[in-house]
C-alpha positions as MATLAB code, in Angstrom:
seq = 'XXXXXXXXXXXXXXXXXXXXXXXXXXXXXXXXXXXXXXXXXXXXXXXXXXXXXXXXXXXXXXXXXXXXXXXXXXXXXX';
ca = [
       1.414   11.794    7.904;
       1.681   11.694    4.122;
      -0.922    9.866    2.063;
      -1.146    8.592   -1.498;
      -3.995    7.155   -3.554;
      -3.214    3.935   -5.397;
      -5.185    1.627   -7.691;
      -4.734   -2.125   -7.658;
      -3.871   -3.365  -11.176;
      -4.433   -7.066  -10.402;
      -6.314   -8.878   -7.676;
      -4.265  -10.638   -5.014;
      -4.382  -12.312   -1.636;
      -1.593  -12.636    0.911;
      -1.292  -15.462    3.406;
       0.815  -15.990    6.510;
       1.038  -19.583    7.744;
      -2.143  -20.464    5.895;
      -4.143  -17.521    7.221;
      -5.479  -14.861    4.865;
      -3.937  -11.552    5.956;
      -5.186   -9.284    3.143;
      -7.158   -9.334   -0.099;
      -7.349   -6.589   -2.719;
      -9.279   -6.611   -5.986;
      -8.311   -5.286   -9.419;
      -9.485   -1.694   -9.835;
      -9.837   -1.119   -6.102;
      -8.601    2.311   -4.956;
      -6.816    2.524   -1.619;
      -5.607    5.440    0.477;
      -2.162    4.590    1.832;
      -0.501    6.265    4.812;
       3.248    6.782    5.100;
       4.823    5.376    8.248;
       7.585    7.911    8.822;
       9.911    5.632   10.820;
      10.140    2.933    8.137;
       9.305    5.146    5.118;
       6.765    2.528    3.990;
       3.205    3.016    2.737;
       0.375    0.882    4.103;
      -3.344    0.868    3.315;
      -6.228   -1.257    4.556;
      -8.290   -3.716    2.544;
     -12.109   -3.838    2.594;
     -12.020   -5.862    5.842;
      -9.648   -3.434    7.607;
      -6.519   -5.593    7.246;
      -3.166   -3.906    6.631;
      -1.780   -4.001    3.073;
       1.815   -3.094    2.164;
       1.719   -0.729   -0.833;
       5.289    0.502   -1.258;
       8.103    2.599    0.148;
      10.254    5.652   -0.364;
      13.460    4.471   -2.011;
      17.036    5.702   -1.574;
      16.472    8.373   -4.247;
      13.508    9.705   -2.191;
      11.009    8.510   -4.840;
       7.867    6.490   -4.185;
       8.432    2.854   -5.175;
       5.179    0.878   -5.330;
       4.636   -2.870   -5.366;
       4.068   -4.200   -8.906;
       0.308   -4.608   -8.427;
      -0.307   -0.910   -7.613;
      -0.236    2.323   -9.606;
      -0.180    5.837   -8.219;
      -3.390    7.725   -9.034;
      -3.132   10.615   -6.615;
      -0.269   12.745   -5.474;
       1.190   12.920   -2.030;
      -1.012   14.795    0.416;
      -0.724   15.708    4.065;
      -3.118   13.637    6.123;
      -4.384   14.437    9.581;
];
């Protein structure tokens, strides 16, 4: 599995039907894993909840959500 390190550039919360599903703070560094089947990167917040970080686009480049910046290259995870 491929992994990237990202930094959150602005704090945010995501809700689903009124329930908090993730919360990330500005400056927080997350390790995101690539899900091969969907070519999407997901990390976990401080409470272990899944956070969508970005995807691999049609040009095979990493495309992150606006609130994240890449701070570490792609590595092979275990």
